[in-house]
PDB file of C-alpha atoms in Angstrom:
ATOM      1  CA  MET A 230       0.000   0.000   0.000  1.00 76.00           C
ATOM      2  CA  GLY A 231       2.846   2.338   0.831  1.00 78.00           C
ATOM      3  CA  LEU A 232       4.522   1.795  -2.537  1.00 83.00           C
ATOM      4  CA  HIS A 233       1.220   2.348  -4.347  1.00 82.00           C
ATOM      5  CA  SER A 234       0.686   5.621  -2.470  1.00 85.00           C
ATOM      6  CA  ILE A 235       4.172   6.827  -3.353  1.00 87.00           C
ATOM      7  CA  ALA A 236       3.671   5.926  -7.027  1.00 87.00           C
ATOM      8  CA  ALA A 237       0.251   7.617  -7.132  1.00 88.00           C
ATOM      9  CA  ALA A 238       1.611  10.719  -5.392  1.00 89.00           C
ATOM     10  CA  THR A 239       4.463  10.935  -7.875  1.00 89.00           C
ATOM     11  CA  ALA A 240       2.075  10.512 -10.826  1.00 87.00           C
ATOM     12  CA  ALA A 241      -0.055  13.355  -9.403  1.00 89.00           C
ATOM     13  CA  GLY A 242       3.025  15.556  -8.984  1.00 89.00           C
ATOM     14  CA  LEU A 243       2.854  15.380  -5.189  1.00 92.00           C
ATOM     15  CA  GLN A 244       5.151  14.318  -2.390  1.00 93.00           C
ATOM     16  CA  ALA A 245       3.991  11.490  -0.104  1.00 91.00           C
ATOM     17  CA  THR A 246       3.093  13.900   2.714  1.00 94.00           C
ATOM     18  CA  GLU A 247       1.052  16.044   0.323  1.00 95.00           C
ATOM     19  CA  TRP A 248      -0.737  12.929  -0.947  1.00 94.00           C
ATOM     20  CA  TYR A 249      -1.542  11.843   2.609  1.00 93.00           C
ATOM     21  CA  ALA A 250      -2.765  15.322   3.541  1.00 96.00           C
ATOM     22  CA  LEU A 251      -4.949  15.502   0.432  1.00 96.00           C
ATOM     23  CA  SER A 252      -6.392  12.087   1.312  1.00 93.00           C
ATOM     24  CA  GLN A 253      -7.238  13.320   4.817  1.00 94.00           C
ATOM     25  CA  LEU A 254      -8.844  16.472   3.420  1.00 96.00           C
ATOM     26  CA  ALA A 255     -10.884  14.465   0.919  1.00 94.00           C
ATOM     27  CA  LEU A 256     -12.078  11.950   3.526  1.00 93.00           C
ATOM     28  CA  ALA A 257     -13.192  14.732   5.870  1.00 95.00           C
ATOM     29  CA  ASP A 258     -14.381  17.039   3.059  1.00 93.00           C
ATOM     30  CA  GLY A 259     -12.251  19.759   4.590  1.00 95.00           C
ATOM     31  CA  LEU A 260     -10.299  20.423   7.774  1.00 96.00           C
ATOM     32  CA  THR A 261      -8.866  23.397   9.597  1.00 95.00           C
ATOM     33  CA  SER A 262      -5.118  23.843   9.406  1.00 94.00           C
ATOM     34  CA  GLY A 263      -4.868  22.703  13.040  1.00 93.00           C
ATOM     35  CA  GLN A 264      -6.862  19.538  12.376  1.00 94.00           C
ATOM     36  CA  LEU A 265      -4.689  18.765   9.355  1.00 96.00           C
ATOM     37  CA  SER A 266      -1.583  19.369  11.459  1.00 94.00           C
ATOM     38  CA  GLU A 267      -2.843  16.855  14.042  1.00 90.00           C
ATOM     39  CA  ARG A 268      -3.628  14.228  11.418  1.00 89.00           C
ATOM     40  CA  THR A 269      -0.320  14.552   9.594  1.00 91.00           C
ATOM     41  CA  GLY A 270       1.892  15.052  12.638  1.00 87.00           C
ATOM     42  CA  LEU A 271       3.428  18.159  11.057  1.00 92.00           C
ATOM     43  CA  THR A 272       4.136  21.399  12.867  1.00 93.00           C
ATOM     44  CA  THR A 273       1.744  24.271  12.227  1.00 93.00           C
ATOM     45  CA  GLY A 274       4.339  26.049  10.093  1.00 95.00           C
ATOM     46  CA  ALA A 275       5.012  22.959   7.985  1.00 96.00           C
ATOM     47  CA  THR A 276       1.270  22.431   7.616  1.00 96.00           C
ATOM     48  CA  THR A 277       0.795  25.985   6.360  1.00 96.00           C
ATOM     49  CA  ARG A 278       3.542  25.479   3.765  1.00 97.00           C
ATOM     50  CA  LEU A 279       1.963  22.147   2.738  1.00 97.00           C
ATOM     51  CA  ILE A 280      -1.434  23.821   2.293  1.00 97.00           C
ATOM     52  CA  ASP A 281       0.208  26.594   0.256  1.00 97.00           C
ATOM     53  CA  ARG A 282       1.773  23.994  -2.078  1.00 96.00           C
ATOM     54  CA  LEU A 283      -1.514  22.094  -2.469  1.00 97.00           C
ATOM     55  CA  GLU A 284      -3.367  25.337  -3.142  1.00 97.00           C
ATOM     56  CA  ARG A 285      -0.826  26.467  -5.773  1.00 95.00           C
ATOM     57  CA  ALA A 286      -1.151  23.064  -7.459  1.00 93.00           C
ATOM     58  CA  GLY A 287      -4.939  23.460  -7.569  1.00 95.00           C
ATOM     59  CA  TYR A 288      -5.789  20.590  -5.207  1.00 96.00           C
ATOM     60  CA  VAL A 289      -7.276  22.620  -2.330  1.00 97.00           C
ATOM     61  CA  ARG A 290      -8.799  25.997  -1.570  1.00 97.00           C
ATOM     62  CA  ARG A 291      -9.170  27.938   1.637  1.00 96.00           C
ATOM     63  CA  ALA A 292     -12.725  28.871   2.643  1.00 94.00           C
ATOM     64  CA  ALA A 293     -14.257  30.679   5.599  1.00 91.00           C
ATOM     65  CA  ASP A 294     -15.850  28.373   8.159  1.00 87.00           C
ATOM     66  CA  PRO A 295     -19.592  29.058   7.914  1.00 86.00           C
ATOM     67  CA  ALA A 296     -19.959  28.400  11.664  1.00 86.00           C
ATOM     68  CA  ASP A 297     -17.062  30.672  12.700  1.00 87.00           C
ATOM     69  CA  ARG A 298     -15.761  33.293  10.267  1.00 84.00           C
ATOM     70  CA  ARG A 299     -12.503  33.546  12.218  1.00 87.00           C
ATOM     71  CA  LYS A 300     -11.599  30.009  11.109  1.00 89.00           C
ATOM     72  CA  VAL A 301     -10.470  28.864   7.703  1.00 91.00           C
ATOM     73  CA  ILE A 302     -11.354  25.453   6.331  1.00 96.00           C
ATOM     74  CA  VAL A 303      -9.064  23.833   3.767  1.00 97.00           C
ATOM     75  CA  LYS A 304     -11.328  22.122   1.237  1.00 96.00           C
ATOM     76  CA  PRO A 305     -10.341  19.763  -1.583  1.00 96.00           C
ATOM     77  CA  VAL A 306     -11.140  20.963  -5.098  1.00 96.00           C
ATOM     78  CA  SER A 307     -13.625  18.494  -6.597  1.00 92.00           C
ATOM     79  CA  GLU A 308     -12.240  18.737 -10.124  1.00 92.00           C
ATOM     80  CA  ALA A 309      -8.773  17.904  -8.834  1.00 91.00           C
ATOM     81  CA  LEU A 310     -10.176  14.949  -6.874  1.00 90.00           C
ATOM     82  CA  ALA A 311     -11.771  13.678 -10.080  1.00 90.00           C
ATOM     83  CA  GLY A 312      -8.297  13.561 -11.616  1.00 88.00           C
ATOM     84  CA  ILE A 313      -7.003  11.685  -8.574  1.00 89.00           C
ATOM     85  CA  ALA A 314      -9.923   9.228  -8.806  1.00 89.00           C
ATOM     86  CA  ALA A 315      -9.019   8.507 -12.431  1.00 89.00           C
ATOM     87  CA  LEU A 316      -5.402   8.007 -11.410  1.00 87.00           C
ATOM     88  CA  VAL A 317      -6.217   5.400  -8.746  1.00 89.00           C
ATOM     89  CA  ALA A 318      -9.110   3.730 -10.619  1.00 92.00           C
ATOM     90  CA  PRO A 319      -6.962   0.801 -11.855  1.00 91.00           C
ATOM     91  CA  ALA A 320      -5.852   0.004  -8.299  1.00 88.00           C
ATOM     92  CA  ARG A 321      -9.430   0.226  -7.037  1.00 89.00           C
ATOM     93  CA  ARG A 322     -10.561  -2.225  -9.724  1.00 94.00           C
ATOM     94  CA  THR A 323      -7.735  -4.607  -8.787  1.00 93.00           C
ATOM     95  CA  ILE A 324      -8.622  -4.445  -5.088  1.00 91.00           C
ATOM     96  CA  ALA A 325     -12.317  -4.960  -5.921  1.00 93.00           C
ATOM     97  CA  ALA A 326     -11.358  -8.094  -7.849  1.00 95.00           C
ATOM     98  CA  VAL A 327      -9.403  -9.348  -4.841  1.00 94.00           C
ATOM     99  CA  LEU A 328     -12.364  -8.685  -2.526  1.00 94.00           C
ATOM    100  CA  ASP A 329     -14.692 -10.518  -4.929  1.00 96.00           C
ATOM    101  CA  ARG A 330     -12.770 -13.715  -4.100  1.00 96.00           C
ATOM    102  CA  TYR A 331     -14.237 -13.665  -0.576  1.00 97.00           C
ATOM    103  CA  THR A 332     -17.698 -14.581   0.602  1.00 96.00           C
ATOM    104  CA  PRO A 333     -19.831 -11.829   2.151  1.00 95.00           C
ATOM    105  CA  GLU A 334     -19.101 -13.328   5.580  1.00 96.00           C
ATOM    106  CA  GLN A 335     -15.349 -13.304   4.972  1.00 97.00           C
ATOM    107  CA  ARG A 336     -15.517  -9.703   3.732  1.00 95.00           C
ATOM    108  CA  ALA A 337     -17.403  -8.769   6.896  1.00 96.00           C
ATOM    109  CA  VAL A 338     -14.514 -10.133   8.968  1.00 96.00           C
ATOM    110  CA  LEU A 339     -11.969  -8.265   6.839  1.00 94.00           C
ATOM    111  CA  PHE A 340     -13.880  -4.984   7.096  1.00 93.00           C
ATOM    112  CA  ASP A 341     -14.356  -5.478  10.835  1.00 96.00           C
ATOM    113  CA  TYR A 342     -10.606  -5.948  11.207  1.00 95.00           C
ATOM    114  CA  PHE A 343      -9.793  -2.768   9.267  1.00 91.00           C
ATOM    115  CA  GLU A 344     -12.451  -0.794  11.140  1.00 92.00           C
ATOM    116  CA  HIS A 345     -10.718  -1.674  14.411  1.00 94.00           C
ATOM    117  CA  ALA A 346      -7.119  -1.821  13.190  1.00 91.00           C
ATOM    118  CA  ALA A 347      -7.080   1.703  11.747  1.00 85.00           C
ATOM    119  CA  PRO A 348      -7.829   3.430  15.080  1.00 87.00           C
ATOM    120  CA  ALA A 349      -5.372   1.100  16.832  1.00 90.00           C
ATOM    121  CA  PHE A 350      -2.629   2.127  14.389  1.00 86.00           C
ATOM    122  CA  ARG A 351      -3.529   5.809  14.907  1.00 81.00           C
ATOM    123  CA  GLU A 352      -3.262   5.331  18.685  1.00 87.00           C
ATOM    124  CA  ALA A 353       0.064   3.508  18.324  1.00 87.00           C
ATOM    125  CA  THR A 354       1.302   6.338  16.087  1.00 81.00           C
ATOM    126  CA  GLU A 355       0.380   8.888  18.737  1.00 82.00           C
ATOM    127  CA  GLN A 356       2.229   6.854  21.364  1.00 87.00           C
ATOM    128  CA  ILE A 357       5.352   6.874  19.202  1.00 85.00           C
ATOM    129  CA  ARG A 358       5.043  10.625  18.572  1.00 80.00           C
ATOM    130  CA  ALA A 359       4.589  11.267  22.279  1.00 84.00           C
ATOM    131  CA  GLY A 360       7.736   9.287  23.051  1.00 84.00           C
ATOM    132  CA  ASN A 361       5.851   6.638  25.025  1.00 77.00           C
ATOM    133  CA  VAL A 362       7.552   3.766  23.204  1.00 71.00           C
ATOM    134  CA  THR A 363      11.141   2.695  23.700  1.00 74.00           C
ATOM    135  CA  PRO A 364      13.080   0.237  21.545  1.00 75.00           C
ATOM    136  CA  SER A 365      13.743  -3.103  23.224  1.00 70.00           C
TER     137      SER A 365
END
């Protein structure tokens, strides 16, 4: 998965961190700079520079938060996401073909695993970032 993400990012003219950030923005349909900073693990300054690069490339736009005009929401540009969707369509078809090999019950187990594994990996990542893990 990591190699696929790097290849897709490169094909889209993005660095891996930009690709990850754009994925987070697309999944959430927009985040504040602070939220994006938390999700990527970047400093606020690095996050601002990342947003600037994505905006210059046409992947995101800044918009006022309708609930609080003091906040800015970074939103993905739908036309740019359409280009990304076309880029990753072959991989999605391949993964769909792999999933088709499993019964509905087996897929339910797989999806249950990923539903629980993803938050566990996020928690483990936060532990590493916080310095709560030492090498043995």
